[in-house]
Short mmCIF file of C-alpha atoms in Angstrom, two decimals:
data_model
loop_
_atom_site.label_atom_id
_atom_site.label_comp_id
_atom_site.label_asym_id
_atom_site.label_seq_id
_atom_site.Cartn_x
_atom_site.Cartn_y
_atom_site.Cartn_z
CA MET A 107 0.00 0.00 0.00
CA PRO A 108 1.25 3.54 -0.74
CA PHE A 109 0.21 4.60 2.77
CA LYS A 110 -0.23 3.32 6.30
CA LEU A 111 -3.55 3.98 8.00
CA VAL A 112 -3.19 5.78 11.33
CA ILE A 113 -5.97 5.84 13.92
CA LEU A 114 -5.34 8.43 16.61
CA TRP A 115 -7.11 8.42 19.95
CA THR A 116 -9.46 11.23 18.97
CA ASP A 117 -10.11 9.53 15.61
CA ALA A 118 -11.28 6.37 17.38
CA LEU A 119 -13.57 8.34 19.67
CA ILE A 120 -15.00 10.29 16.74
CA TYR A 121 -15.73 7.03 14.91
CA LEU A 122 -17.43 5.74 18.07
CA LEU A 123 -19.45 8.93 18.34
CA LEU A 124 -20.45 8.62 14.68
CA VAL A 125 -21.70 5.08 15.30
CA LEU A 126 -23.68 6.27 18.32
CA VAL A 127 -25.25 9.09 16.29
CA ILE A 128 -26.27 6.66 13.52
CA PHE A 129 -27.80 4.32 16.11
CA PHE A 130 -29.59 7.27 17.75
CA VAL A 131 -31.05 8.36 14.41
CA TRP A 132 -32.23 4.81 13.70
CA PHE A 133 -33.78 4.53 17.16
CA VAL A 134 -35.58 7.87 16.87
CA ARG A 135 -36.98 7.03 13.44
CA HIS A 136 -38.57 3.87 14.88
CA ASN A 137 -40.17 5.63 17.87
CA GLU A 138 -42.86 8.11 16.96
CA HIS A 139 -42.92 9.88 20.34
CA LEU A 140 -39.20 10.67 19.94
CA LEU A 141 -39.59 11.68 16.31
CA VAL A 142 -42.23 14.35 16.98
CA PRO A 143 -39.93 16.94 18.65
CA TRP A 144 -37.27 16.40 15.99
CA ARG A 145 -39.90 17.14 13.36
CA ARG A 146 -40.47 20.44 15.13
CA VAL A 147 -36.74 21.11 14.85
CA GLY A 148 -37.05 20.43 11.12
CA HIS A 149 -39.80 23.07 10.87
CA SER A 150 -37.53 25.81 12.24
CA VAL A 151 -36.19 28.05 9.47
CA SER A 152 -33.23 29.39 11.46
CA GLY A 153 -32.47 25.94 12.86
CA MET A 154 -32.32 24.26 9.45
CA MET A 155 -30.26 27.07 7.94
CA ALA A 156 -27.82 26.74 10.85
CA LEU A 157 -27.77 22.95 10.41
CA THR A 158 -26.83 23.45 6.76
CA VAL A 159 -23.79 25.47 7.81
CA LEU A 160 -22.92 22.95 10.53
CA THR A 161 -23.09 20.14 7.97
CA ILE A 162 -20.34 21.82 5.94
CA PHE A 163 -18.17 22.19 9.06
CA ILE A 164 -18.80 18.58 10.11
CA THR A 165 -17.93 17.31 6.62
CA ILE A 166 -14.59 19.13 6.72
CA GLY A 167 -13.96 17.81 10.22
CA LEU A 168 -14.68 14.20 9.22
CA LEU A 169 -12.41 14.47 6.17
CA ASP A 170 -9.68 15.71 8.50
CA THR A 171 -10.21 12.71 10.79
CA VAL A 172 -9.07 10.00 8.35
CA HIS A 173 -5.29 9.94 8.94
CA PHE A 174 -2.46 8.04 7.26
CA ARG A 175 1.31 8.07 6.83
CA PRO A 176 2.43 8.16 3.18
CA ALA A 177 5.08 5.75 1.96
CA ILE A 178 8.47 7.19 1.05
CA GLU A 179 11.09 5.97 -1.36
CA ASN A 180 13.21 3.13 0.07
CA ASN A 181 16.75 3.05 -1.33
CA SER A 182 17.89 0.09 0.75
CA SER A 183 18.13 -3.47 -0.54
CA THR A 184 15.14 -4.62 1.52
CA TYR A 185 11.69 -4.62 -0.01
CA SER A 186 9.87 -3.51 3.12
CA LYS A 187 7.80 -0.36 2.93
CA VAL A 188 9.10 2.73 4.68
CA TYR A 189 6.56 5.30 5.81
CA GLY A 190 7.17 8.95 6.56
CA VAL A 191 6.79 10.46 10.01
CA GLN A 192 4.36 13.10 8.75
CA VAL A 193 0.73 12.19 9.42
CA LEU A 194 -1.65 13.48 6.77
CA SER A 195 -5.42 13.37 6.51
CA LEU A 196 -7.85 12.96 3.66
CA PHE A 197 -8.52 16.69 3.86
CA ASP A 198 -4.79 17.38 3.49
CA VAL A 199 -4.81 15.40 0.24
CA ILE A 200 -7.78 17.39 -1.08
CA ALA A 201 -6.18 20.68 0.00
CA THR A 202 -2.70 19.80 -1.29
CA PRO A 203 -2.34 23.05 -3.30
CA LEU A 204 -3.05 25.08 -0.16
CA ARG A 205 -0.81 22.93 2.03
CA THR A 206 2.19 22.96 -0.29
CA SER A 207 2.01 26.59 -1.45
CA VAL A 208 4.38 27.90 1.22
CA GLU A 209 5.87 31.34 0.82
CA LYS A 210 8.91 32.87 2.51
CA THR A 211 7.04 34.93 5.12
CA TYR A 212 4.04 37.24 5.48
CA SER A 213 1.91 38.18 2.51
CA ALA A 214 -1.39 40.06 2.50
CA PRO A 215 -4.64 38.58 1.11
CA PHE A 216 -4.67 38.46 -2.71
CA ALA A 217 -1.14 39.85 -2.79
CA ALA A 218 1.49 39.09 -5.41
CA HIS A 219 4.40 40.40 -3.34
CA LEU A 220 5.70 39.82 0.16
CA TYR A 221 4.44 42.09 2.93
CA THR A 222 7.89 43.36 3.90
CA LYS A 223 10.74 44.75 1.84
CA GLU A 224 13.94 42.81 1.29
CA THR A 225 17.34 43.69 -0.07
CA ILE A 226 17.70 42.41 -3.64
CA GLU A 227 21.01 42.37 -5.44
CA LEU A 228 20.84 43.40 -9.10
CA SER A 229 22.93 41.98 -11.92
CA GLY A 230 25.25 44.98 -11.87
CA GLY A 231 26.14 44.43 -8.23
CA SER A 232 23.95 47.22 -6.84
CA GLN A 233 21.30 46.58 -4.20
CA ILE A 234 17.77 47.86 -3.84
CA ARG A 235 14.99 47.50 -1.25
CA GLU A 236 11.68 46.31 -2.65
CA PHE A 237 8.83 43.85 -2.13
CA PRO A 238 9.81 40.50 -3.71
CA ARG A 239 7.34 38.53 -5.81
CA LEU A 240 5.62 35.59 -4.19
CA LYS A 241 6.52 32.08 -5.26
CA PHE A 242 2.91 30.92 -5.65
CA GLY A 243 0.47 33.77 -4.97
CA GLY A 244 -0.17 35.66 -8.19
CA ALA A 245 2.80 33.98 -9.87
CA HIS A 246 0.82 33.64 -13.12
CA LEU A 247 0.58 37.44 -13.50
CA TYR A 248 3.15 39.19 -15.68
CA ASP A 249 2.38 42.67 -14.31
CA PRO A 250 0.50 42.40 -10.97
CA GLU A 251 -0.02 46.14 -10.59
CA THR A 252 -2.21 46.32 -13.70
CA GLN A 253 -3.55 42.75 -13.95
CA LEU A 254 -4.29 41.74 -10.36
CA VAL A 255 -7.67 43.45 -9.80
CA ALA A 256 -9.12 42.34 -13.13
CA ASP A 257 -7.84 38.80 -12.64
CA VAL A 258 -9.34 38.54 -9.15
CA ILE A 259 -12.71 39.82 -10.40
CA TRP A 260 -12.70 37.40 -13.32
CA ARG A 261 -11.82 34.38 -11.22
CA THR A 262 -14.41 35.39 -8.60
CA VAL A 263 -17.08 35.41 -11.33
CA VAL A 264 -15.89 31.98 -12.51
CA GLY A 265 -16.06 30.66 -8.95
CA ILE A 266 -19.57 32.06 -8.47
CA GLY A 267 -20.66 30.42 -11.71
CA PHE A 268 -19.16 27.11 -10.61
CA GLY A 269 -20.93 27.34 -7.24
CA ILE A 270 -24.27 28.16 -8.90
CA PHE A 271 -23.86 25.19 -11.26
CA ILE A 272 -23.23 22.79 -8.35
CA TRP A 273 -26.18 24.32 -6.52
CA CYS A 274 -28.51 23.82 -9.47
CA VAL A 275 -27.49 20.18 -9.81
CA PHE A 276 -27.94 19.56 -6.09
CA VAL A 277 -31.31 21.34 -5.91
CA ALA A 278 -32.60 19.46 -8.95
CA SER A 279 -31.54 16.15 -7.38
CA ILE A 280 -33.23 16.97 -4.06
CA VAL A 281 -36.43 18.13 -5.75
CA MET A 282 -36.55 14.97 -7.87
CA LEU A 283 -36.05 12.84 -4.75
CA ILE A 284 -38.80 14.67 -2.85
CA ALA A 285 -41.16 14.39 -5.84
CA TYR A 286 -40.45 10.66 -6.14
CA ARG A 287 -41.06 10.01 -2.44
CA CYS A 288 -44.28 12.09 -2.38
CA GLY A 289 -45.57 10.72 -5.68
CA LYS A 290 -45.84 14.16 -7.27
CA LYS A 291 -44.52 15.76 -10.42
CA PHE A 292 -41.24 17.64 -10.49
CA LYS A 293 -42.86 20.96 -11.41
CA GLN A 294 -45.48 20.68 -8.67
CA THR A 295 -42.83 19.90 -6.04
CA PHE A 296 -40.58 22.71 -7.26
CA PHE A 297 -43.30 25.35 -6.93
CA ALA A 298 -44.33 23.98 -3.53
CA ILE A 299 -40.76 24.54 -2.35
CA PHE A 300 -40.56 27.92 -4.09
CA TYR A 301 -43.72 29.19 -2.34
CA ASN A 302 -42.60 27.66 0.99
CA GLU A 303 -45.50 25.19 1.17
CA THR A 304 -43.47 22.25 2.49
CA GLU A 305 -43.12 21.04 6.09
CA ILE A 306 -39.34 21.28 6.01
CA PRO A 307 -38.29 24.83 5.00
CA TRP A 308 -36.45 23.68 1.88
CA ARG A 309 -36.51 27.18 0.39
CA ALA A 310 -34.51 28.60 3.28
CA ILE A 311 -32.13 25.62 3.16
CA PHE A 312 -31.55 26.10 -0.57
CA ILE A 313 -30.95 29.84 -0.11
CA MET A 314 -28.34 29.19 2.58
CA LEU A 315 -26.80 26.42 0.47
CA ALA A 316 -26.58 28.78 -2.50
CA LEU A 317 -24.70 31.32 -0.40
CA ILE A 318 -22.33 28.62 0.91
CA LEU A 319 -21.62 27.15 -2.52
CA VAL A 320 -21.04 30.59 -4.06
CA LEU A 321 -18.49 31.37 -1.34
CA LEU A 322 -16.90 27.92 -1.59
CA GLY A 323 -16.75 28.10 -5.38
CA SER A 324 -15.10 31.50 -5.29
CA ALA A 325 -12.66 30.38 -2.59
CA LEU A 326 -11.82 27.19 -4.49
CA VAL A 327 -11.02 29.02 -7.73
CA LEU A 328 -9.19 31.94 -6.13
CA SER A 329 -7.14 29.82 -3.70
CA SER A 330 -5.61 27.99 -6.65
CA TYR A 331 -3.90 31.23 -7.72
CA TYR A 332 -3.81 33.46 -4.61
CA HIS A 333 -3.58 33.29 -0.85
CA ILE A 334 -7.08 34.58 -0.19
CA PHE A 335 -6.41 35.11 3.54
CA GLY A 336 -2.71 35.79 3.19
CA THR A 337 0.16 33.85 4.78
CA ASP A 338 1.64 33.74 8.27
CA LYS A 339 5.17 34.27 9.56
CA VAL A 340 6.52 31.03 8.05
CA GLY A 341 4.62 31.47 4.80
CA GLN A 342 1.80 28.97 5.38
CA ASP A 343 -1.60 29.70 3.89
CA VAL A 344 -3.93 31.16 6.54
CA PHE A 345 -7.04 29.88 4.74
CA TYR A 346 -5.69 26.33 5.01
CA GLN A 347 -4.96 26.83 8.72
CA SER A 348 -8.50 28.09 9.32
CA LEU A 349 -9.98 25.02 7.64
CA LYS A 350 -7.68 22.73 9.66
CA SER A 351 -8.83 24.42 12.88
CA ILE A 352 -12.38 23.23 12.31
CA ARG A 353 -11.60 19.64 13.36
CA THR A 354 -9.98 20.78 16.60
CA GLY A 355 -13.03 22.86 17.51
CA LEU A 356 -15.42 20.02 16.69
CA VAL A 357 -13.35 17.51 18.67
CA ILE A 358 -13.29 19.79 21.72
CA GLY A 359 -17.05 20.39 21.49
CA THR A 360 -18.16 16.79 20.91
CA LEU A 361 -15.69 14.61 22.80
CA THR A 362 -15.84 16.82 25.89
CA THR A 363 -19.60 16.37 25.89
CA LEU A 364 -19.18 12.61 25.47
CA ILE A 365 -16.88 12.53 28.51
CA MET A 366 -19.07 14.87 30.57
CA LEU A 367 -22.39 13.04 30.13
CA PRO A 368 -21.70 9.91 32.27
CA PHE A 369 -20.69 12.05 35.27
CA ALA A 370 -23.68 14.39 34.95
CA LEU A 371 -26.25 11.66 34.25
CA LEU A 372 -25.19 9.20 36.93
CA LEU A 373 -24.49 11.65 39.74
CA GLY A 374 -27.35 14.05 38.97
CA ILE A 375 -30.04 11.36 38.83
CA MET A 376 -28.64 9.54 41.88
CA ALA A 377 -28.63 12.76 43.92
CA GLY A 378 -32.22 13.61 43.06
CA TYR A 379 -33.65 10.10 43.29
CA PHE A 380 -31.98 8.68 46.41
CA ARG A 381 -31.66 11.96 48.34
CA GLY A 382 -30.31 11.64 51.88
CA TRP A 383 -26.58 11.18 52.38
CA ILE A 384 -26.03 10.31 48.71
CA ASP A 385 -27.44 13.69 47.72
CA ASP A 386 -25.28 15.42 50.34
CA VAL A 387 -22.08 13.74 49.12
CA ILE A 388 -22.74 14.50 45.45
CA GLN A 389 -23.68 18.12 46.23
CA TYR A 390 -20.47 18.48 48.22
CA ILE A 391 -18.44 17.10 45.31
CA TYR A 392 -19.80 19.38 42.61
CA THR A 393 -19.95 22.41 44.91
CA THR A 394 -16.28 21.94 45.78
CA LEU A 395 -15.37 21.40 42.13
CA SER A 396 -17.30 24.51 41.09
CA SER A 397 -15.50 26.62 43.70
CA ILE A 398 -12.10 25.91 42.10
CA PRO A 399 -11.29 28.26 39.18
CA SER A 400 -11.58 26.03 36.13
CA VAL A 401 -8.75 27.74 34.26
CA LEU A 402 -6.30 27.05 37.09
CA LEU A 403 -7.40 23.43 37.39
CA ILE A 404 -7.11 22.89 33.65
CA ALA A 405 -3.73 24.62 33.51
CA ALA A 406 -2.34 22.49 36.33
CA ALA A 407 -3.58 19.25 34.75
CA VAL A 408 -2.30 20.15 31.27
CA LEU A 409 1.11 21.15 32.60
CA MET A 410 1.42 17.85 34.50
CA MET A 411 0.47 15.97 31.35
CA GLN A 412 3.03 17.96 29.37
CA VAL A 413 5.79 17.08 31.83
CA TYR A 414 4.88 13.39 31.58
CA MET A 415 4.93 13.49 27.78
CA GLU A 416 8.31 15.20 27.71
CA SER A 417 9.70 12.61 30.13
CA HIS A 418 8.52 9.68 27.98
CA PRO A 419 9.11 10.61 24.32
CA GLU A 420 9.45 6.92 23.39
CA PHE A 421 5.67 6.50 23.70
CA PHE A 422 5.04 8.66 20.62
CA ASP A 423 6.24 7.68 17.16
CA THR A 424 5.04 10.90 15.51
CA ILE A 425 4.44 14.51 16.48
CA ALA A 426 0.77 14.10 15.55
CA ALA A 427 0.34 11.27 18.07
CA ARG A 428 1.83 13.44 20.81
CA ALA A 429 -0.38 16.41 19.94
CA ASP A 430 -3.45 14.19 19.68
CA LEU A 431 -2.91 12.74 23.16
CA ARG A 432 -2.66 16.23 24.62
CA LEU A 433 -5.90 17.16 22.80
CA LEU A 434 -7.62 14.07 24.25
CA PHE A 435 -6.36 14.90 27.74
CA LEU A 436 -7.65 18.47 27.33
CA CYS A 437 -11.09 17.05 26.41
CA ILE A 438 -11.01 14.86 29.52
CA ILE A 439 -10.10 17.77 31.79
CA LEU A 440 -12.79 19.99 30.26
CA GLY A 441 -15.32 17.17 30.66
CA VAL A 442 -14.41 16.57 34.29
CA THR A 443 -14.71 20.28 35.13
CA SER A 444 -17.87 21.09 33.14
CA TRP A 445 -20.41 18.47 34.26
CA THR A 446 -21.53 20.31 37.38
CA SER A 447 -24.14 22.61 35.78
CA LEU A 448 -25.90 19.75 33.98
CA CYS A 449 -25.71 17.68 37.18
CA ARG A 450 -27.62 20.38 39.07
CA LEU A 451 -30.36 20.45 36.42
CA LEU A 452 -30.73 16.68 36.43
CA ARG A 453 -30.83 16.58 40.23
CA GLY A 454 -33.70 19.07 40.31
CA GLU A 455 -35.61 17.19 37.62
CA ALA A 456 -35.08 13.85 39.38
CA LEU A 457 -36.34 15.35 42.66
CA LYS A 458 -39.55 16.29 40.86
CA LEU A 459 -39.98 13.02 38.98
CA ARG A 460 -39.50 10.77 42.02
CA GLU A 461 -42.71 12.21 43.51
CA MET A 462 -44.81 11.44 40.43
CA GLU A 463 -47.64 8.92 40.79
CA TYR A 464 -46.22 6.35 38.38
CA ILE A 465 -42.89 6.33 40.27
CA GLN A 466 -44.74 5.81 43.56
CA ALA A 467 -46.76 3.01 41.95
CA ALA A 468 -43.55 1.34 40.77
CA HIS A 469 -42.23 1.51 44.34
CA ALA A 470 -45.46 -0.05 45.65
CA PHE A 471 -45.11 -2.96 43.20
CA GLY A 472 -41.55 -3.62 44.37
CA VAL A 473 -39.71 -2.50 41.23
CA SER A 474 -35.99 -2.10 41.85
CA HIS A 475 -34.42 1.34 42.06
CA TRP A 476 -32.16 0.90 39.05
CA ARG A 477 -35.04 -0.33 36.90
CA ILE A 478 -37.09 2.74 37.88
CA ILE A 479 -34.15 4.97 37.01
CA SER A 480 -33.53 3.32 33.64
CA ARG A 481 -37.17 2.90 32.58
CA HIS A 482 -38.90 5.97 34.04
CA ILE A 483 -36.52 8.72 35.14
CA LEU A 484 -33.75 8.56 32.51
CA PRO A 485 -36.09 8.82 29.46
CA ASN A 486 -37.86 11.79 31.07
CA VAL A 487 -34.67 13.81 31.57
CA MET A 488 -33.17 13.20 28.13
CA HIS A 489 -34.68 16.40 26.75
CA ILE A 490 -32.68 18.37 29.33
CA VAL A 491 -29.54 16.42 28.45
CA LEU A 492 -30.03 17.07 24.74
CA ILE A 493 -30.69 20.78 25.16
CA ALA A 494 -27.72 21.27 27.52
CA THR A 495 -25.43 19.24 25.24
CA VAL A 496 -26.22 21.26 22.13
CA MET A 497 -26.03 24.59 23.96
CA ASP A 498 -22.69 23.76 25.65
CA PHE A 499 -21.02 22.98 22.32
CA SER A 500 -20.32 26.60 21.38
CA GLY A 501 -19.03 27.37 24.88
CA LEU A 502 -16.51 24.55 24.64
CA VAL A 503 -15.27 25.78 21.25
CA LEU A 504 -14.68 29.21 22.77
CA ALA A 505 -13.03 27.60 25.81
CA GLU A 506 -10.42 25.97 23.58
CA ALA A 507 -9.64 29.33 22.00
CA VAL A 508 -9.20 30.97 25.41
CA LEU A 509 -7.04 28.14 26.82
CA SER A 510 -4.81 28.04 23.74
CA TYR A 511 -4.51 31.82 23.90
CA VAL A 512 -3.10 31.63 27.45
CA GLY A 513 -0.82 28.73 26.50
CA VAL A 514 -2.51 25.77 28.24
CA GLY A 515 -4.65 24.54 25.36
CA VAL A 516 -3.76 22.23 22.52
CA ASP A 517 -0.21 21.40 21.49
CA PRO A 518 1.52 24.26 19.61
CA SER A 519 2.09 21.93 16.65
CA MET A 520 -1.69 21.44 16.28
CA ILE A 521 -3.60 24.04 14.31
CA SER A 522 -6.61 25.47 16.13
CA PHE A 523 -8.51 28.72 16.45
CA GLY A 524 -6.79 29.37 19.76
CA THR A 525 -3.26 28.87 18.45
CA MET A 526 -4.03 31.10 15.45
CA ILE A 527 -5.36 33.86 17.72
CA ASN A 528 -2.39 33.45 20.04
CA ALA A 529 0.02 33.79 17.10
CA ALA A 530 -1.89 36.82 15.81
CA ARG A 531 -1.48 38.57 19.17
CA MET A 532 2.15 39.42 18.43
CA GLU A 533 1.47 40.07 14.76
CA MET A 534 -1.05 42.77 15.60
CA ALA A 535 1.65 44.69 17.51
CA ARG A 536 4.20 44.77 14.69
CA GLU A 537 4.55 47.50 12.08
CA PRO A 538 3.09 47.14 9.52
CA MET A 539 0.29 45.29 11.31
CA VAL A 540 -0.58 41.74 10.21
CA TRP A 541 -4.35 41.58 10.69
CA TRP A 542 -5.57 38.83 8.36
CA ALA A 543 -4.71 35.82 10.57
CA LEU A 544 -6.90 37.15 13.38
CA LEU A 545 -9.69 38.06 10.95
CA SER A 546 -9.68 34.61 9.35
CA SER A 547 -9.67 32.62 12.58
CA PHE A 548 -12.29 34.86 14.17
CA SER A 549 -14.56 34.66 11.11
CA PHE A 550 -14.52 30.86 10.98
CA MET A 551 -14.92 30.49 14.74
CA PHE A 552 -17.75 33.06 14.80
CA THR A 553 -19.58 31.24 12.00
CA LEU A 554 -19.22 27.88 13.76
CA VAL A 555 -20.36 29.21 17.14
CA LEU A 556 -23.24 31.24 15.67
CA SER A 557 -24.62 28.31 13.68
CA ALA A 558 -24.30 26.03 16.73
CA ASN A 559 -26.18 28.57 18.88
CA LEU A 560 -28.98 28.99 16.34
CA PHE A 561 -29.39 25.24 16.04
CA ALA A 562 -29.34 24.94 19.85
CA ASP A 563 -32.15 27.51 20.08
CA ALA A 564 -34.23 25.48 17.62
CA VAL A 565 -33.63 22.28 19.63
CA GLN A 566 -34.50 24.05 22.88
CA ASP A 567 -37.76 25.43 21.46
CA ALA A 568 -38.73 22.02 20.09
CA PHE A 569 -38.01 20.02 23.26
CA ASN A 570 -39.10 22.61 25.83
CA PRO A 571 -42.68 21.72 26.85
CA ARG A 572 -43.31 25.31 28.01
CA VAL A 573 -42.68 26.74 24.54
CA LYS A 574 -45.45 26.56 21.93
CA THR A 575 -43.98 25.98 18.47
CA LEU A 576 -46.07 26.53 15.37
CA THR A 577 -46.58 23.50 13.19
CA PHE A 578 -46.63 23.60 9.42
CA VAL A 579 -50.43 23.85 9.38
CA ASP A 580 -50.38 26.69 11.95
CA ARG A 581 -47.90 28.66 9.87
CA LYS A 582 -49.78 28.04 6.63
CA PHE A 583 -53.16 29.23 7.88
CA ALA A 584 -51.97 31.90 10.31
CA PRO A 585 -53.45 35.39 9.71
CA ARG A 586 -51.16 37.69 7.76
#
């Protein structure tokens, strides 16, 4: 094989989480009472538009999760394969032009020259100070001063056209699929979507998808010839770094939740159901944990882990394995320190549920405590778990950025929003100011967090029994 498949710790957990999500979707589809609130989520315009954006981020993150080590040329007499120490992902293969287009140092977005002047020796022996041409960005231009603006505009138009073409093909395929499943004609289904007469707000989804594909098409065409977000101090493409940061943010948000849930579920339900000394012990534990500043606790744990890793370098065959273990340990620490708020909510809900008539009847019939918890209490608190999980995702993404900014986050060799912002801190203070790295990382992180928050609001409205959500029929016949 020309490569060796590598499964990192976070990769394995993401695969496990993906299997759990597929099983959860299958289980919900076969239980009508669980499917009803998710249908209400599907009726939310803002929620489905946010889910469309999240789908793009998740796709990039999954592509960046399939890792391998490429084979290198073996000049020895043995026929055994030799693999490089660099760990690449499927996304790295797709984004090879961005990954390999490394300049000498800083360059501004859409620039054809370096950002700083250098001394260049002429053929006659004299020296001048000027901005050197970039090796890749705008290298196809003969005279950048007169050709650059027109070339950027032209390639932007080509990218927009490419995005609209992909959008038309995708929309036509979806409309044909919907028409086939509903037993209607293509034209009838198309106009139903156009006039927003469908249960799922397909018109809003298609509008958001059109915007995404237009931006992606333009970025795809332009990034083949320019650094659309400039380059950093070592000449790496900032747009590529921003895309690579997506996986780190998703891993922090999802795996931390996966680690946090067992603590919150078990301790919260036990405290509310059993009460007495069990409740007192659990309250003492999470009250004490909440009183400790989380940043200090995380910093101490990460620094101890870093000392252990530096003392045992033989445990890691690649730099990626070392950075991945630190990322996993950061997820564990964040999970251990962030379960207290959900535990309080579950304790209060369990205190209320244990006094319900059907719980008292189960006690009278001699049903065991653990069967009551698993059959009656746990299903009735899952809406709180789901709402808290979705809403905590964006907070965990921001937490990674803050921790990496103060130097106790992910490994410096791993690209993340926090490491990009931390690197941009010094770049903002130099003259001339390098602003594009901060703008790029902030834009991608803001889009990810905003879409996660909008989707969380839709989930909360759908699962909250105190909130009345309009159904498709209510919206259709509501007075205008």
